[in-house]
Short mmCIF file of C-alpha atoms in Angstrom, two decimals:
data_model
loop_
_atom_site.label_atom_id
_atom_site.label_comp_id
_atom_site.label_asym_id
_atom_site.label_seq_id
_atom_site.Cartn_x
_atom_site.Cartn_y
_atom_site.Cartn_z
CA MET A 1 -27.88 -1.06 -7.88
CA ALA A 2 -28.37 1.92 -10.16
CA LEU A 3 -25.69 4.52 -10.32
CA GLN A 4 -23.93 6.96 -12.56
CA PHE A 5 -20.33 7.90 -13.15
CA THR A 6 -18.45 9.76 -15.85
CA LEU A 7 -16.55 7.58 -18.31
CA ASN A 8 -14.14 9.36 -20.66
CA GLY A 9 -16.15 12.56 -20.33
CA LYS A 10 -19.62 11.05 -20.80
CA THR A 11 -22.13 10.17 -18.10
CA VAL A 12 -22.81 6.44 -17.96
CA GLU A 13 -25.23 4.35 -15.94
CA PHE A 14 -24.67 1.01 -14.32
CA GLY A 15 -27.48 -1.15 -12.98
CA GLY A 16 -25.74 -4.47 -12.38
CA GLU A 17 -24.96 -6.46 -9.27
CA ALA A 18 -23.01 -4.95 -6.38
CA ARG A 19 -20.35 -7.64 -6.67
CA THR A 20 -19.38 -6.42 -10.16
CA THR A 21 -15.86 -5.04 -10.26
CA LEU A 22 -15.25 -1.79 -12.09
CA ALA A 23 -13.24 -3.79 -14.67
CA ASP A 24 -16.17 -6.09 -15.45
CA CYS A 25 -18.59 -3.16 -15.46
CA LEU A 26 -16.46 -1.37 -18.07
CA ARG A 27 -16.06 -4.42 -20.29
CA HIS A 28 -19.30 -6.35 -19.94
CA HIS A 29 -21.86 -3.70 -19.10
CA LEU A 30 -20.47 -0.67 -20.92
CA GLY A 31 -18.75 -2.48 -23.79
CA GLN A 32 -15.46 -0.67 -23.29
CA THR A 33 -13.07 -3.55 -23.87
CA GLY A 34 -9.88 -1.49 -24.04
CA THR A 35 -9.39 -2.23 -20.34
CA HIS A 36 -7.87 -5.71 -20.14
CA VAL A 37 -8.33 -8.14 -17.29
CA GLY A 38 -5.38 -10.36 -16.45
CA CYS A 39 -5.07 -11.79 -12.97
CA GLU A 40 -8.30 -10.44 -11.41
CA HIS A 41 -6.66 -10.06 -8.02
CA GLY A 42 -4.54 -6.95 -8.21
CA VAL A 43 -1.17 -8.32 -9.27
CA CYS A 44 -0.72 -7.76 -13.01
CA GLY A 45 -1.81 -4.13 -13.54
CA ALA A 46 -3.42 -4.79 -16.95
CA CYS A 47 -6.79 -3.43 -15.78
CA THR A 48 -5.42 -0.09 -14.55
CA VAL A 49 -7.76 2.84 -15.17
CA ILE A 50 -7.74 6.41 -13.88
CA VAL A 51 -10.34 7.27 -11.24
CA ASP A 52 -10.55 10.92 -10.19
CA GLY A 53 -7.06 11.52 -11.53
CA GLU A 54 -5.39 8.53 -9.89
CA ALA A 55 -4.28 5.26 -11.45
CA VAL A 56 -6.07 2.34 -9.78
CA ARG A 57 -6.59 -1.34 -10.47
CA SER A 58 -10.16 -1.67 -11.75
CA CYS A 59 -10.32 -5.33 -10.66
CA LEU A 60 -9.76 -4.21 -7.04
CA MET A 61 -12.64 -1.79 -7.01
CA LEU A 62 -16.37 -2.39 -7.14
CA ALA A 63 -18.29 -0.54 -9.83
CA VAL A 64 -20.53 0.89 -7.11
CA GLN A 65 -17.48 2.48 -5.53
CA ALA A 66 -17.01 4.56 -8.69
CA GLU A 67 -20.38 6.28 -8.23
CA GLY A 68 -20.01 9.98 -9.03
CA SER A 69 -16.37 9.58 -10.07
CA GLN A 70 -14.53 10.58 -13.24
CA VAL A 71 -13.18 7.41 -14.84
CA THR A 72 -10.69 7.45 -17.71
CA THR A 73 -9.79 4.29 -19.62
CA VAL A 74 -7.36 3.78 -22.48
CA GLU A 75 -10.20 4.73 -24.85
CA GLY A 76 -10.19 8.20 -23.27
CA LEU A 77 -6.50 8.95 -23.67
CA SER A 78 -6.72 10.19 -27.24
CA GLU A 79 -9.28 12.10 -29.25
CA GLY A 80 -10.63 10.30 -32.28
CA GLU A 81 -8.25 8.12 -34.23
CA ASP A 82 -5.10 10.15 -33.55
CA LEU A 83 -2.60 8.76 -31.09
CA SER A 84 -1.82 10.85 -28.03
CA PRO A 85 1.84 11.85 -27.67
CA LEU A 86 2.24 9.08 -25.07
CA GLN A 87 0.73 6.49 -27.41
CA ALA A 88 2.83 7.79 -30.30
CA ALA A 89 5.96 7.41 -28.15
CA PHE A 90 4.98 3.79 -27.48
CA ARG A 91 4.76 3.19 -31.23
CA LYS A 92 8.03 4.97 -31.91
CA HIS A 93 9.95 2.98 -29.29
CA HIS A 94 8.28 -0.39 -29.97
CA ALA A 95 7.03 -0.34 -26.39
CA LEU A 96 4.50 -3.09 -26.99
CA GLN A 97 4.39 -6.43 -28.67
CA CYS A 98 1.28 -8.49 -27.92
CA GLY A 99 -0.39 -5.41 -26.42
CA PHE A 100 -2.25 -7.12 -23.60
CA CYS A 101 -0.62 -5.12 -20.83
CA THR A 102 -0.47 -1.89 -22.84
CA PRO A 103 -3.79 -0.28 -21.78
CA GLY A 104 -2.81 -0.62 -18.11
CA ILE A 105 0.67 0.74 -18.75
CA LEU A 106 -0.63 3.69 -20.80
CA THR A 107 -3.16 4.68 -18.13
CA THR A 108 -0.53 4.29 -15.39
CA ALA A 109 2.03 6.37 -17.31
CA HIS A 110 -0.58 9.01 -18.20
CA ALA A 111 -1.57 9.42 -14.54
CA LEU A 112 2.07 9.47 -13.44
CA LEU A 113 3.21 12.09 -15.95
CA THR A 114 0.11 14.22 -15.36
CA HIS A 115 1.05 14.42 -11.65
CA GLU A 116 4.83 14.24 -12.08
CA PRO A 117 5.81 15.50 -15.57
CA ASP A 118 9.48 15.43 -14.58
CA ALA A 119 9.47 11.86 -13.22
CA ASP A 120 12.98 10.46 -13.65
CA GLU A 121 13.89 7.00 -14.89
CA GLU A 122 14.12 5.59 -11.38
CA ARG A 123 10.65 6.88 -10.51
CA ILE A 124 9.22 5.51 -13.77
CA ARG A 125 10.79 2.10 -13.09
CA HIS A 126 9.40 2.15 -9.54
CA VAL A 127 5.88 2.95 -10.75
CA LEU A 128 6.04 0.43 -13.61
CA SER A 129 6.78 -2.33 -11.11
CA GLY A 130 3.00 -2.57 -10.70
CA ASN A 131 2.49 -3.62 -14.33
CA ILE A 132 3.58 -6.98 -15.69
CA CYS A 133 4.70 -7.17 -19.33
CA ARG A 134 5.95 -10.51 -20.64
CA CYS A 135 6.98 -9.36 -24.14
CA THR A 136 9.09 -6.24 -24.12
CA GLY A 137 11.55 -6.57 -21.27
CA TYR A 138 10.32 -3.10 -20.17
CA LEU A 139 13.26 -1.10 -21.57
CA PRO A 140 11.38 0.25 -24.62
CA ILE A 141 8.44 1.11 -22.33
CA ILE A 142 10.70 3.16 -20.08
CA GLU A 143 12.22 4.89 -23.12
CA ALA A 144 8.75 5.70 -24.47
CA ILE A 145 7.57 7.17 -21.18
CA LEU A 146 10.74 9.23 -20.82
CA ASP A 147 10.24 10.49 -24.38
CA ALA A 148 6.59 11.39 -23.73
CA ARG A 149 7.43 13.60 -20.76
CA ALA A 150 7.75 16.69 -22.96
CA ALA A 151 4.03 16.47 -23.78
CA TYR A 152 3.22 16.76 -20.08
CA ALA A 153 5.49 19.73 -19.32
CA ASP A 154 4.02 23.19 -18.71
CA GLY A 155 0.61 21.78 -17.78
CA ARG A 156 -0.05 20.28 -21.24
CA ARG A 157 -1.32 17.07 -19.63
CA GLY A 158 -0.29 14.86 -22.52
CA LYS A 159 -2.22 16.69 -25.22
CA PRO A 160 -0.80 16.89 -28.76
CA ALA A 161 1.10 20.10 -29.48
CA MET B 1 -12.74 -15.58 -10.09
CA LYS B 2 -15.78 -13.39 -9.80
CA LEU B 3 -16.87 -12.34 -6.34
CA SER B 4 -19.71 -14.14 -4.58
CA ARG B 5 -23.07 -12.37 -4.50
CA LEU B 6 -23.16 -9.67 -1.91
CA GLU B 7 -25.10 -6.66 -0.73
CA TYR B 8 -23.47 -3.26 -0.52
CA ALA B 9 -24.09 -0.34 1.82
CA ARG B 10 -22.39 3.01 2.11
CA PRO B 11 -23.12 4.47 5.56
CA ALA B 12 -22.90 8.19 6.30
CA SER B 13 -21.50 7.84 9.82
CA VAL B 14 -19.46 5.48 11.99
CA ALA B 15 -22.59 4.83 14.09
CA GLU B 16 -24.51 3.81 10.98
CA ALA B 17 -21.64 1.54 9.91
CA ILE B 18 -21.76 -0.22 13.29
CA GLU B 19 -25.55 -0.64 13.00
CA LEU B 20 -25.07 -2.25 9.59
CA LEU B 21 -22.43 -4.60 11.01
CA GLN B 22 -24.82 -5.53 13.83
CA GLY B 23 -27.69 -6.09 11.43
CA THR B 24 -26.01 -8.70 9.19
CA GLU B 25 -23.96 -11.60 10.48
CA GLY B 26 -20.66 -11.86 8.62
CA ALA B 27 -20.80 -8.34 7.20
CA LYS B 28 -17.38 -6.89 6.42
CA ILE B 29 -16.03 -3.36 6.28
CA ILE B 30 -14.52 -2.26 2.97
CA ALA B 31 -12.40 0.88 2.53
CA GLY B 32 -9.78 0.80 -0.23
CA GLY B 33 -10.50 -2.89 -0.77
CA GLN B 34 -6.92 -3.62 -1.86
CA SER B 35 -6.61 -6.57 0.53
CA LEU B 36 -10.27 -7.52 0.81
CA ILE B 37 -11.18 -7.73 -2.87
CA PRO B 38 -8.43 -10.28 -3.66
CA VAL B 39 -9.73 -12.37 -0.75
CA LEU B 40 -13.24 -12.16 -2.22
CA ALA B 41 -11.94 -12.89 -5.74
CA PHE B 42 -10.31 -16.10 -4.47
CA ARG B 43 -13.58 -16.81 -2.63
CA LEU B 44 -11.66 -17.24 0.58
CA ALA B 45 -14.46 -15.14 2.06
CA ALA B 46 -18.03 -14.50 0.98
CA PRO B 47 -19.49 -11.82 3.24
CA PRO B 48 -23.21 -11.26 2.66
CA LEU B 49 -22.79 -7.50 3.06
CA LEU B 50 -19.97 -5.04 2.42
CA VAL B 51 -20.13 -1.87 4.48
CA ASP B 52 -18.18 0.76 2.51
CA ILE B 53 -16.66 3.41 4.77
CA GLY B 54 -15.38 5.27 1.71
CA LYS B 55 -17.56 8.31 2.41
CA LEU B 56 -16.69 8.68 6.10
CA ASP B 57 -14.50 11.73 5.89
CA ASP B 58 -13.83 11.86 9.63
CA LEU B 59 -11.71 8.72 9.15
CA ARG B 60 -9.36 10.67 6.87
CA GLY B 61 -6.51 12.97 7.76
CA THR B 62 -3.53 12.98 10.06
CA GLU B 63 -2.71 15.15 13.01
CA THR B 64 0.60 15.48 14.84
CA THR B 65 0.53 16.94 18.36
CA PRO B 66 2.93 16.60 21.32
CA ALA B 67 0.90 13.47 22.21
CA GLY B 68 1.80 11.75 18.96
CA THR B 69 0.53 11.36 15.41
CA ARG B 70 -3.03 10.28 14.86
CA LEU B 71 -3.81 8.70 11.49
CA GLY B 72 -7.38 8.14 10.38
CA ALA B 73 -8.14 4.59 9.24
CA ARG B 74 -8.76 5.83 5.69
CA VAL B 75 -5.35 7.49 5.23
CA ARG B 76 -3.89 6.07 2.01
CA TRP B 77 -0.29 5.15 1.30
CA CYS B 78 -0.03 7.77 -1.46
CA GLU B 79 -1.03 10.43 1.07
CA ILE B 80 1.77 9.43 3.44
CA GLU B 81 4.14 9.41 0.46
CA ARG B 82 3.32 13.04 -0.37
CA ASP B 83 3.11 14.48 3.15
CA ALA B 84 6.55 15.89 3.98
CA ALA B 85 5.51 17.08 7.45
CA LEU B 86 4.14 13.65 8.34
CA ARG B 87 7.28 11.96 7.03
CA ARG B 88 9.41 14.18 9.29
CA ALA B 89 7.11 13.57 12.26
CA GLN B 90 7.12 9.77 11.82
CA PRO B 91 10.21 8.75 9.82
CA LEU B 92 9.83 5.00 10.41
CA LEU B 93 6.26 5.16 9.06
CA ALA B 94 7.63 6.98 6.00
CA ALA B 95 10.45 4.48 5.45
CA MET B 96 7.97 1.59 5.73
CA THR B 97 5.42 3.16 3.39
CA ASP B 98 7.97 3.15 0.57
CA HIS B 99 7.80 -0.66 0.59
CA VAL B 100 4.01 -1.01 0.51
CA ALA B 101 2.64 -2.57 -2.68
CA HIS B 102 2.59 -0.83 -6.07
CA TYR B 103 1.67 2.64 -7.35
CA GLN B 104 -1.93 1.77 -8.24
CA VAL B 105 -2.58 -0.07 -4.97
CA ARG B 106 -1.04 2.76 -2.97
CA ASN B 107 -3.62 5.13 -4.49
CA ARG B 108 -6.46 3.21 -2.81
CA GLY B 109 -4.99 1.08 -0.03
CA THR B 110 -5.47 2.41 3.51
CA VAL B 111 -3.60 2.24 6.79
CA GLY B 112 -6.70 0.98 8.60
CA GLY B 113 -7.35 -1.67 5.98
CA SER B 114 -3.86 -3.09 6.32
CA LEU B 115 -4.13 -3.19 10.12
CA ALA B 116 -7.60 -4.77 10.14
CA HIS B 117 -6.60 -7.30 7.46
CA ALA B 118 -3.64 -8.30 9.69
CA ASP B 119 -1.47 -10.10 7.19
CA PRO B 120 1.60 -11.12 9.22
CA ALA B 121 3.86 -10.07 6.32
CA ALA B 122 2.27 -6.62 5.88
CA GLU B 123 4.39 -3.60 6.71
CA MET B 124 1.95 -1.37 8.61
CA PRO B 125 1.12 -3.89 11.36
CA GLY B 126 4.86 -4.40 11.90
CA VAL B 127 5.50 -0.69 12.28
CA ALA B 128 2.46 -0.30 14.57
CA VAL B 129 3.88 -2.97 16.88
CA ALA B 130 7.46 -1.67 16.69
CA CYS B 131 6.23 1.86 17.53
CA GLU B 132 3.80 0.75 20.26
CA ALA B 133 0.92 2.43 18.44
CA ILE B 134 -2.54 2.61 19.97
CA MET B 135 -5.47 1.40 17.84
CA HIS B 136 -8.74 3.30 18.10
CA VAL B 137 -11.75 1.01 17.77
CA ALA B 138 -15.43 1.98 17.56
CA GLY B 139 -18.24 -0.39 18.46
CA PRO B 140 -21.82 -0.47 19.74
CA ALA B 141 -20.68 0.25 23.31
CA GLY B 142 -18.58 3.24 22.25
CA SER B 143 -14.87 3.57 21.60
CA ARG B 144 -11.97 1.63 23.01
CA ASP B 145 -8.23 1.84 22.60
CA VAL B 146 -6.15 -1.29 22.05
CA ARG B 147 -2.37 -1.57 22.27
CA SER B 148 -1.00 -2.70 18.93
CA GLU B 149 0.71 -5.69 20.52
CA ASP B 150 -2.68 -6.89 21.80
CA PHE B 151 -4.50 -6.10 18.54
CA PHE B 152 -3.13 -8.93 16.35
CA GLU B 153 -4.21 -12.44 17.30
CA GLY B 154 -3.04 -14.52 14.33
CA PRO B 155 -2.83 -14.52 10.55
CA LEU B 156 -5.70 -12.30 9.33
CA GLN B 157 -7.09 -12.21 12.87
CA THR B 158 -7.46 -9.26 15.20
CA VAL B 159 -9.33 -8.53 18.41
CA LEU B 160 -11.93 -6.56 16.43
CA ALA B 161 -15.40 -7.95 17.16
CA GLU B 162 -17.84 -8.54 14.27
CA ASP B 163 -19.60 -5.27 15.09
CA GLU B 164 -16.49 -3.15 15.63
CA LEU B 165 -14.43 -1.10 13.25
CA LEU B 166 -10.96 0.40 13.38
CA VAL B 167 -11.26 4.19 13.10
CA GLY B 168 -7.59 5.14 13.41
CA LEU B 169 -4.36 4.76 15.29
CA THR B 170 -1.95 6.95 17.22
CA LEU B 171 1.80 6.62 16.87
CA PRO B 172 3.73 7.94 19.89
CA PRO B 173 5.71 11.15 19.38
CA TRP B 174 9.06 10.62 17.67
CA PRO B 175 11.88 12.06 19.81
CA PRO B 176 14.40 14.16 17.87
CA GLY B 177 17.69 12.48 17.05
CA ARG B 178 16.25 8.99 17.04
CA ARG B 179 17.75 6.50 14.56
CA TRP B 180 15.56 4.24 12.47
CA ALA B 181 15.43 1.84 9.55
CA PHE B 182 12.97 -0.47 7.86
CA GLU B 183 14.36 -3.29 5.72
CA GLU B 184 12.46 -6.00 3.92
CA PHE B 185 13.06 -8.58 1.22
CA ALA B 186 10.45 -9.41 -1.42
CA LEU B 187 10.82 -11.49 -4.57
CA ARG B 188 9.66 -8.56 -6.69
CA ARG B 189 9.44 -4.90 -5.77
CA GLY B 190 6.07 -4.13 -4.19
CA ASP B 191 5.22 -7.76 -3.45
CA PHE B 192 4.56 -9.00 0.04
CA ALA B 193 7.80 -9.32 1.95
CA LEU B 194 9.21 -12.75 2.72
CA ALA B 195 10.39 -11.03 5.89
CA GLY B 196 11.06 -7.53 7.15
CA VAL B 197 12.66 -5.81 10.14
CA ALA B 198 12.04 -2.41 11.73
CA VAL B 199 14.46 -0.89 14.23
CA HIS B 200 14.55 2.42 16.04
CA TYR B 201 16.53 3.69 19.00
CA GLY B 202 17.88 6.75 20.72
CA ARG B 203 21.64 7.25 20.86
CA ASP B 204 23.67 9.29 23.34
CA ALA B 205 26.81 11.31 22.58
CA GLU B 206 29.03 8.29 23.31
CA GLY B 207 27.03 6.15 20.88
CA ARG B 208 25.13 4.12 23.52
CA MET B 209 21.66 3.03 22.44
CA HIS B 210 18.57 3.55 24.55
CA ASP B 211 14.85 2.82 24.21
CA VAL B 212 15.61 0.28 21.52
CA ARG B 213 12.65 -1.16 19.58
CA VAL B 214 12.89 -4.03 17.13
CA GLY B 215 9.98 -5.45 15.14
CA ALA B 216 9.71 -8.19 12.52
CA ILE B 217 7.16 -9.09 9.83
CA GLY B 218 6.73 -12.29 7.87
CA ALA B 219 8.40 -14.00 10.79
CA GLY B 220 5.50 -15.38 12.81
CA GLU B 221 1.72 -15.61 12.98
CA THR B 222 1.49 -11.91 13.84
CA PRO B 223 3.89 -8.98 13.52
CA LEU B 224 6.46 -9.50 16.27
CA ARG B 225 8.35 -7.34 18.70
CA LEU B 226 11.75 -8.83 19.42
CA ARG B 227 12.17 -7.95 23.11
CA ALA B 228 15.19 -10.19 23.64
CA VAL B 229 17.04 -8.33 20.89
CA GLU B 230 15.98 -4.99 22.34
CA ALA B 231 17.34 -6.03 25.75
CA GLU B 232 20.61 -7.19 24.17
CA LEU B 233 21.15 -3.78 22.56
CA GLU B 234 19.88 -1.54 25.35
CA GLY B 235 22.56 0.69 26.88
CA ARG B 236 25.36 -0.65 24.67
CA LYS B 237 27.49 0.93 21.98
CA ILE B 238 26.71 -0.17 18.47
CA GLY B 239 29.48 -2.14 16.77
CA GLU B 240 30.02 -5.02 14.40
CA THR B 241 30.28 -7.69 17.10
CA LEU B 242 27.14 -6.54 18.85
CA ILE B 243 25.14 -6.32 15.60
CA SER B 244 26.27 -9.80 14.66
CA SER B 245 25.36 -11.39 18.01
CA ALA B 246 22.05 -9.52 18.11
CA ALA B 247 21.29 -10.74 14.57
CA LYS B 248 21.71 -14.33 15.72
CA LEU B 249 19.40 -13.61 18.61
CA ALA B 250 16.87 -12.04 16.23
CA ALA B 251 16.84 -15.19 14.09
CA ALA B 252 16.37 -17.32 17.19
CA SER B 253 13.53 -15.09 18.44
CA VAL B 254 11.21 -15.50 15.45
CA ASP B 255 8.88 -18.31 14.50
CA PRO B 256 8.40 -18.11 10.73
CA MET B 257 6.09 -20.22 8.62
CA ASN B 258 6.84 -22.58 5.76
CA ASP B 259 4.95 -21.69 2.64
CA LEU B 260 5.16 -21.77 -1.12
CA HIS B 261 7.46 -18.76 -1.26
CA ALA B 262 10.05 -19.60 1.38
CA ASP B 263 10.64 -22.11 4.13
CA ALA B 264 10.98 -21.20 7.79
CA GLU B 265 14.75 -21.65 7.86
CA TYR B 266 15.21 -19.25 4.96
CA ARG B 267 12.97 -16.63 6.58
CA ARG B 268 14.88 -17.00 9.85
CA ALA B 269 18.15 -16.33 8.02
CA LEU B 270 16.52 -13.37 6.28
CA VAL B 271 15.53 -11.85 9.62
CA ALA B 272 19.18 -11.95 10.72
CA THR B 273 20.41 -10.38 7.49
CA LEU B 274 17.68 -7.73 7.41
CA PHE B 275 18.33 -6.89 11.05
CA GLU B 276 22.02 -6.32 10.27
CA ARG B 277 21.15 -4.15 7.28
CA ALA B 278 18.64 -2.18 9.33
CA MET B 279 21.14 -1.48 12.13
CA LEU B 280 23.78 -0.33 9.66
CA ARG B 281 21.32 1.88 7.81
CA ALA B 282 20.04 3.37 11.06
CA GLU B 283 23.55 4.05 12.30
CA HIS B 284 24.58 5.79 9.06
CA ARG B 285 21.30 7.69 8.86
CA GLN B 286 22.81 11.02 9.85
CA GLU B 287 24.44 11.32 6.45
CA GLU B 288 21.02 11.36 4.81
CA GLY B 289 20.00 14.43 6.77
CA GLU B 290 17.14 15.07 9.14
CA ASN B 291 14.31 14.70 6.69
CA GLY B 292 14.64 11.02 6.00
CA PRO B 293 13.87 9.43 2.69
CA ALA B 294 12.93 11.42 -0.39
CA VAL B 295 9.38 12.71 -0.77
CA HIS B 296 7.55 12.16 -4.03
CA PRO B 297 5.30 15.04 -5.08
#
């Protein structure tokens, strides 16, 4: 297998086995370890990445299925060392503790707010049901996402002001 | 676990997909992969070849005509969620879709994948059976249509031959004024249901029900249609006593399994409770307006 896709704006190549999941391709072949792998069967949400604008579980997708796609991982959410407004809201609200689930929650919330900048608390809770966090009790995460909505209004797509 | 070694092919047509299935014994179709990849990750299956139908665009899209609503096998849950016209045309499908898995899975999971995977607790097979949908199957000898009730043979088993693939299904037209509800119970939101019930019926001016359909999931080896319950309700006026007696009949009509998550007795009781909830929701539906549940953008 030899294929290309775009990862966080740069073209990357993958030449591994067809059975490789996108999650393992990102971590082991491309060295992008921001994407965390929890359950490896689509339950925990930790490995969530954004493929062609949509949040998906990268453990439930083969790397070959990403051929030609635009893939965004947590590494691609901010430019340089500065936190994105969403990430800054997570820091402000203490929306993480151990941080294992955080990359999957950030990518999920980024995709959600990009599509639905006015998502209400109920919608955010509904969407977050696909991500397991064992530290925070979720409430600070919901507060952070609600707070970050302003950065997605008026087509800003989560960019710093 | 990591998946077993496998080959991968991405055909450009349904005919090519069928040729690939014929060429390798044990080859499996993959679309969204949201049911299949977990099975591979647990090594419950190790197909030598995955045939990815992810580029077959003629398996996408929905079309509603007076003959019903045709859904391509590759229609994803998120597409149903966003399609207001489809949700009006097939309100039970819409109500069911709101229970399917989580946000990320709904972005890749497909209608055809759920049907072909045939988990007895999955929502789509239950709605297909409760709506008397027709499955469209392509194979080496051409196409054939299969009634949904004949399609499911057992847990994870369908009538699809090794060299056949599901290309879509047609839901019958939804008559105006029909009442409906889909109720399920899962331990956590988005998880597989321990059990679920779908009901839909017409209702005359005096409140008498007609053309009643009742389906159940997680309550047997396949999605079930509860014909005895349908017969009990047919032609009668809905009321507390009738709902209660029909709920008992519903519990007696199912044959649930014992497993790690719930025993058969519990699931049987759930079917009765969910049936009652579904009937009440259906009956009070009018207050929610014609358009059914909310549409997410």
